[in-house]
Amino acid sequence: MRWLWLALALWGAVHPMSWFLVWFNSNGYDLMAMVDAWHANAATSGLVWDLTIAAVTLTIWAVAESVAERRWLGLLAIPATFGIGVSCGLPLYLFLRSLRQA
C-alpha cells in the first residue's frame, strides 16, 4: 500500500498545481485574486471550507501522532497540505506513516 500512497501524493501534487499554474498564467500571480475566485459562489465556498476542515483535521492528527510516537517525519505532510493541498498532504502522511511499519 505504501507505494500507492506515494503515487497518490505525487498525483495530488502535480495535478492540482497544473490547474493553479493555468489560472496564474491567465490571471496573474495574485494570490488574493485566487482566494477571491475560490469564493465565487456558494458551491466553491463550500468546497473551500470542506478542504480547509480536512486540512486542519489532518494537521491535528499528524501533530498528535508525531508527538505521541516521537516520529517527526510525518510532520512533512503539514506544509504539503497547506502549500499544495489535502490531495497531496493526506496520501503523503499515509506514506510516511507506513514507513514506520516496514
C-alpha atoms as a printed R data frame, in Angstrom:
    type eleno elety resid chain resno       x      y       z
1   ATOM     1    CA   MET     A     1   0.000  0.000   0.000
2   ATOM     2    CA   ARG     A     2   2.803  2.428   0.769
3   ATOM     3    CA   TRP     A     3   3.729  2.810  -2.909
4   ATOM     4    CA   LEU     A     4   0.092  3.545  -3.717
5   ATOM     5    CA   TRP     A     5   0.145  6.317  -1.056
6   ATOM     6    CA   LEU     A     6   3.285  7.763  -2.622
7   ATOM     7    CA   ALA     A     7   1.810  7.629  -6.131
8   ATOM     8    CA   LEU     A     8  -1.356  9.374  -4.897
9   ATOM     9    CA   ALA     A     9   0.747 12.037  -3.128
10  ATOM    10    CA   LEU     A    10   2.635 12.734  -6.354
11  ATOM    11    CA   TRP     A    11  -0.587 12.877  -8.353
12  ATOM    12    CA   GLY     A    12  -2.090 15.095  -5.651
13  ATOM    13    CA   ALA     A    13   0.863 17.459  -6.017
14  ATOM    14    CA   VAL     A    14   1.147 17.591  -9.801
15  ATOM    15    CA   HIS     A    15  -2.464 17.568 -10.975
16  ATOM    16    CA   PRO     A    16  -3.856 20.414  -8.812
17  ATOM    17    CA   MET     A    17  -0.715 22.500  -9.335
18  ATOM    18    CA   SER     A    18  -1.112 22.223 -13.098
19  ATOM    19    CA   TRP     A    19  -4.560 23.851 -12.753
20  ATOM    20    CA   PHE     A    20  -3.229 26.516 -10.388
21  ATOM    21    CA   LEU     A    21  -0.478 27.391 -12.872
22  ATOM    22    CA   VAL     A    22  -3.019 27.709 -15.684
23  ATOM    23    CA   TRP     A    23  -5.049 30.065 -13.502
24  ATOM    24    CA   PHE     A    24  -1.994 32.139 -12.506
25  ATOM    25    CA   ASN     A    25  -0.845 32.396 -16.132
26  ATOM    26    CA   SER     A    26  -4.292 33.650 -17.156
27  ATOM    27    CA   ASN     A    27  -4.955 35.952 -14.202
28  ATOM    28    CA   GLY     A    28  -1.550 36.996 -12.942
29  ATOM    29    CA   TYR     A    29   0.282 35.846  -9.861
30  ATOM    30    CA   ASP     A    30  -2.093 37.466  -7.376
31  ATOM    31    CA   LEU     A    31  -2.825 35.093  -4.511
32  ATOM    32    CA   MET     A    32  -5.647 37.253  -3.132
33  ATOM    33    CA   ALA     A    33  -7.384 37.178  -6.526
34  ATOM    34    CA   MET     A    34  -7.181 33.394  -6.400
35  ATOM    35    CA   VAL     A    35  -8.692 33.345  -2.907
36  ATOM    36    CA   ASP     A    36 -11.476 35.604  -4.176
37  ATOM    37    CA   ALA     A    37 -12.074 33.163  -7.044
38  ATOM    38    CA   TRP     A    38 -12.414 30.329  -4.536
39  ATOM    39    CA   HIS     A    39 -15.426 32.172  -3.102
40  ATOM    40    CA   ALA     A    40 -17.091 32.977  -6.426
41  ATOM    41    CA   ASN     A    41 -20.287 31.192  -5.406
42  ATOM    42    CA   ALA     A    42 -21.781 29.027  -2.658
43  ATOM    43    CA   ALA     A    43 -20.571 25.779  -4.252
44  ATOM    44    CA   THR     A    44 -16.929 26.837  -4.382
45  ATOM    45    CA   SER     A    45 -17.100 28.349  -0.887
46  ATOM    46    CA   GLY     A    46 -18.481 25.044   0.399
47  ATOM    47    CA   LEU     A    47 -15.647 23.159  -1.266
48  ATOM    48    CA   VAL     A    48 -13.057 25.544   0.194
49  ATOM    49    CA   TRP     A    49 -14.461 25.034   3.697
50  ATOM    50    CA   ASP     A    50 -14.643 21.272   3.192
51  ATOM    51    CA   LEU     A    51 -10.959 21.158   2.239
52  ATOM    52    CA   THR     A    52  -9.981 23.591   4.995
53  ATOM    53    CA   ILE     A    53 -11.633 21.429   7.647
54  ATOM    54    CA   ALA     A    54  -9.969 18.318   6.180
55  ATOM    55    CA   ALA     A    55  -6.574 20.098   6.218
56  ATOM    56    CA   VAL     A    56  -6.970 21.172   9.841
57  ATOM    57    CA   THR     A    57  -8.066 17.652  10.812
58  ATOM    58    CA   LEU     A    58  -5.060 16.117   9.062
59  ATOM    59    CA   THR     A    59  -2.756 18.609  10.784
60  ATOM    60    CA   ILE     A    60  -4.121 17.791  14.238
61  ATOM    61    CA   TRP     A    61  -3.799 14.058  13.526
62  ATOM    62    CA   ALA     A    62  -0.226 14.387  12.214
63  ATOM    63    CA   VAL     A    63   0.897 16.525  15.148
64  ATOM    64    CA   ALA     A    64  -0.802 14.354  17.786
65  ATOM    65    CA   GLU     A    65   0.550 11.107  16.369
66  ATOM    66    CA   SER     A    66   4.043 12.517  15.758
67  ATOM    67    CA   VAL     A    67   4.304 13.833  19.315
68  ATOM    68    CA   ALA     A    68   2.913 10.639  20.858
69  ATOM    69    CA   GLU     A    69   5.262  8.386  18.912
70  ATOM    70    CA   ARG     A    70   8.192 10.798  18.685
71  ATOM    71    CA   ARG     A    71   8.405 10.254  14.936
72  ATOM    72    CA   TRP     A    72   8.729 13.638  13.310
73  ATOM    73    CA   LEU     A    73   8.872 12.693   9.635
74  ATOM    74    CA   GLY     A    74   5.074 12.762   9.377
75  ATOM    75    CA   LEU     A    75   5.132 16.493  10.044
76  ATOM    76    CA   LEU     A    76   6.337 16.982   6.452
77  ATOM    77    CA   ALA     A    77   2.733 16.412   5.419
78  ATOM    78    CA   ILE     A    78   1.675 19.711   7.036
79  ATOM    79    CA   PRO     A    79   3.487 22.091   4.656
80  ATOM    80    CA   ALA     A    80   2.475 19.822   1.760
81  ATOM    81    CA   THR     A    81  -1.157 20.106   2.864
82  ATOM    82    CA   PHE     A    82  -1.208 23.881   3.179
83  ATOM    83    CA   GLY     A    83   1.245 24.589   0.345
84  ATOM    84    CA   ILE     A    84  -0.244 22.217  -2.220
85  ATOM    85    CA   GLY     A    85  -3.424 20.709  -0.839
86  ATOM    86    CA   VAL     A    86  -5.063 17.863   1.021
87  ATOM    87    CA   SER     A    87  -4.792 15.783  -2.162
88  ATOM    88    CA   CYS     A    88  -1.027 15.751  -1.618
89  ATOM    89    CA   GLY     A    89  -0.774 16.046   2.170
90  ATOM    90    CA   LEU     A    90  -3.038 13.161   3.165
91  ATOM    91    CA   PRO     A    91  -1.507 10.460   0.958
92  ATOM    92    CA   LEU     A    92   1.968 11.804   1.818
93  ATOM    93    CA   TYR     A    93   1.181 11.432   5.507
94  ATOM    94    CA   LEU     A    94  -0.102  7.894   4.950
95  ATOM    95    CA   PHE     A    95   3.091  7.074   3.003
96  ATOM    96    CA   LEU     A    96   5.341  8.478   5.735
97  ATOM    97    CA   ARG     A    97   3.279  6.707   8.391
98  ATOM    98    CA   SER     A    98   3.605  3.405   6.507
99  ATOM    99    CA   LEU     A    99   7.396  3.681   6.628
100 ATOM   100    CA   ARG     A   100   7.189  3.017  10.388
101 ATOM   101    CA   GLN     A   101   5.590 -0.327   9.771
102 ATOM   102    CA   ALA     A   102   8.193 -1.504   7.271
